[in-house]
Structure formats: C-alpha cells, structure tokens
Amino acid sequence: MDSTLDELEQVLWSDRGPAVLRTLARLGSRAPLGEQGLSEVPLLAGLGLGTQTEQGFKPNPLGIKCADAAREYIFWVERDRRLHREDAWPQLELSAFRDKRVLEIGPGWGCNLFRLQQVTPHAIGCEIEPVYRRFTSIFAKIEGVDPPKIDLGAGEQLPYEDDSFDCVLMFSALQYMDARAAVREVARVLKPGGHFITSQPLFPELLTDTLGALGKPRVMKDKLIELTNSVSYEISGRRLFGNTLDGSTSRPVYLTRHKLVSLLSAAGLTLRPGSSVPTDGDSPIIVEKGHAVPSTG
Ligand SMILES: C[S@@+](CC[C@H](N)C(=O)[O-])C[C@H]1O[C@@H](n2cnc3c(N)ncnc32)[C@H](O)[C@@H]1O
C-alpha cells in the first residue's frame, strides 16, 4: 500500500496530476469517466488501484479510498475550501474557533482541519483510516500549506487526556462508529464547558434512501443491511453485520434523533441554552459538557 501511495503522490505532483485527481474524483462520485478519464485508466491500473474493464475501471479497496479522498478534495475546493455547512450555520463561523483547542474525529484527509488551522494552531484530528491520513500530506503539498496534525486512532478510544479540548467536531463520522463509546470519549476529552458539534445522517434519511433504492438490487441490499444494523443498534447497542474489508465507512448506523439525544445525555453532554435538536442530519447538533439534556419534546 505504501509504495502505491508513494507512486500516486509522484503522479499527482506531476503535470498529469490535476487530470488524474479529477479522474479519481469521478470514480469516487461514480460519475462517467469521459474520454479524458478513460485515458488515465491504464495508469491507475498500473499503480495497482484496480482493474481496467470494458466499461472503464473497477477500483479495488485501496482505489476506492483514493477515489473517496480525491472526491472530497474536489468538493472542498468547490466550496471555497470552507468547513462543511460553514456558510449555512452561524455556529460554524470560522472566527468561533479562533485559538481554540479543536479536535475533529473522523476527519478523513482533513479538509476541515485545513480550514481551521487558518484561525488556530491547536486544531488536530483523530482518524482511523491510514489511507485517508496519507492524503493529508499529499493535499498539503498541492495546496502549498503545512499539513494539519492527524493522529491515527479510533473515536471509541481517543488517545488524549481528559479535559483536553475546547471543541470536538464530527462531520458525517459518528454513524461509522460505536456511537455510545464515541460520545462517551467526546465527553471525556472535552474541557468542562467545552462543546461538541456533530452532524450526521439520521434514521429518517436512511428510510428515504431505502425507498429510493427500490428497483436497484445492489443498493437495496446495502440499505437493508444498514436498516438491520440501525434497528439492532437502537435496540441492543450492537450492529448485526460488522464492517467489510472495504473499511471504515462500509457499515453506517443511522441513529434516531431520540437515541442520539439519549446517548449525549447519558455522557453528560447537554444542549446549549436556546438550542433544539435538529430533525435532519444535515444540521449540526451542538451540546456542551456539563449540564443535563432536556427531553427531545
Ligand atoms: C464520511 S467521512 C467524513 C470525513 C470528514 N469528516 C469530512 O467531513 O469530509 C467519515 C470518516 O470517519 C472515519 N471513521 C470511521 N470510523 C471511525 C472511527 N471508529 N474512529 C475514527 N474515525 C473513523 C472514516 O475513516 C472517514 O474518514
């Protein structure tokens, strides 16, 4: 894996880099490759990221992760290198993080940390997937900035002291973890009065996606597994089906709003005065360490 990523880095750094990055991003978005993309296929296959097929290219598990990282990089550039939802949510205004000790759990290659390090030297990440973390230095080189610090570790067992951070962030990451253990860890590493900002898709979105998968047997199979896992997590706190070899984002669990609030509350994380729990997963929920959570109403 390391030598493949070293070679890919050389390619991305060459004149061909922008075209290869765009091709990977298209693979990550499952978009048609187009003529230009198809011309990059022999190179991607030669690097060991998958196999050439009649239709184009079938990435292997490493290729899928590289494609995911490239897709998220292009999305980030297209949103002017901002945080997810930064424009829509005043709570995510960059100045709110100035000089704060911030931890992002599950940052991927670190797009949000690249943004946060503009206002604080104390923004770090904890990411479970080494391939995504390898892209941190690749994209830092492309961007011409220092890479943010991202530790390798699990959200369920954070490698930090108690009371270390003013703010913990998760963007579309909690659904891949054992949410109960991860939320407890967030509460442990937050300073008293510190806050946790999290946004992730919730159970109603899974129902909508499942209905949308009618007539698409392969997508439907995944959605049914996710439904089973989500219901089983809700009832017993466990997934019935574990992660696949494809890695850390392969078996999400979609919590109900009620379950999310009860996990936060049990960990001692409470809604900020005047806030409510959003009904959709796109909107961030913001809680503080220290008080009791009101009922979801
Ligand atoms: C959908 S990506 C989101 C990446 C980034 N937060 C963003 O907003 O672009 C979810 C991330 O969570 C990471 N992840 C999954 N399970 C994890 C765990 N148990 N501990 C830490 N990170 C985890 C994945 O590897 C992946 O990078």
Coordinates of N, CA and C in Angstrom, one line a residue, residues 29-30 205-228 250-252 254:
S29 N -17.2 9.6 -7.2 CA -18.6 10.0 -7.3 C -19.4 9.1 -8.2
R30 N -18.8 8.0 -8.6 CA -19.4 7.1 -9.5 C -20.0 7.8 -10.8
E205 N -33.5 9.6 7.2 CA -32.8 9.7 5.9 C -32.5 8.3 5.3
L206 N -32.2 7.4 6.2 CA -32.0 6.0 5.7 C -33.3 5.5 5.1
L207 N -34.4 5.8 5.8 CA -35.7 5.3 5.2 C -35.9 5.9 3.8
T208 N -35.6 7.2 3.7 CA -35.8 7.8 2.3 C -34.9 7.1 1.3
D209 N -33.6 6.9 1.7 CA -32.6 6.3 0.8 C -33.1 4.9 0.4
T210 N -33.6 4.2 1.4 CA -34.0 2.8 1.1 C -35.2 2.8 0.1
L211 N -36.1 3.7 0.3 CA -37.2 3.8 -0.7 C -36.7 4.1 -2.1
G212 N -35.7 5.0 -2.1 CA -35.1 5.4 -3.4 C -34.3 4.3 -4.0
A213 N -34.0 3.2 -3.3 CA -33.2 2.1 -3.8 C -34.1 1.1 -4.4
L214 N -35.4 1.2 -4.3 CA -36.3 0.2 -4.9 C -36.0 0.1 -6.4
G215 N -35.9 -1.2 -6.8 CA -35.5 -1.4 -8.2 C -34.0 -1.4 -8.5
K216 N -33.2 -1.2 -7.5 CA -31.7 -1.2 -7.6 C -31.2 -2.3 -6.7
P217 N -31.2 -3.6 -7.1 CA -30.9 -4.6 -6.1 C -29.7 -4.5 -5.3
R218 N -28.6 -4.0 -5.9 CA -27.3 -4.0 -5.2 C -27.3 -2.9 -4.1
V219 N -27.9 -1.7 -4.5 CA -28.0 -0.7 -3.5 C -29.0 -1.1 -2.4
M220 N -30.1 -1.7 -2.8 CA -31.1 -2.2 -1.9 C -30.5 -3.1 -0.8
K221 N -29.6 -4.0 -1.3 CA -29.0 -5.0 -0.3 C -28.3 -4.2 0.7
D222 N -27.5 -3.2 0.3 CA -26.7 -2.4 1.3 C -27.7 -1.7 2.2
K223 N -28.7 -1.1 1.7 CA -29.7 -0.3 2.5 C -30.4 -1.3 3.5
L224 N -30.7 -2.5 3.1 CA -31.3 -3.4 4.0 C -30.4 -3.8 5.2
I225 N -29.1 -4.0 4.8 CA -28.1 -4.3 5.9 C -28.0 -3.1 6.8
E226 N -28.0 -1.8 6.3 CA -27.9 -0.7 7.1 C -29.2 -0.5 8.0
L227 N -30.3 -0.8 7.4 CA -31.6 -0.8 8.2 C -31.5 -1.8 9.4
T228 N -31.1 -3.0 9.0 CA -31.0 -4.0 10.1 C -30.0 -3.6 11.2
S250 N -17.9 1.4 5.7 CA -18.7 0.5 5.0 C -20.0 0.1 5.7
R251 N -20.2 0.3 7.0 CA -21.4 -0.2 7.6 C -21.9 0.9 8.6
P252 N -22.5 1.9 8.0 CA -23.0 3.0 8.9 C -24.3 2.6 9.7
Y254 N -27.6 4.5 11.4 CA -28.3 5.7 11.4 C -29.2 5.8 12.7

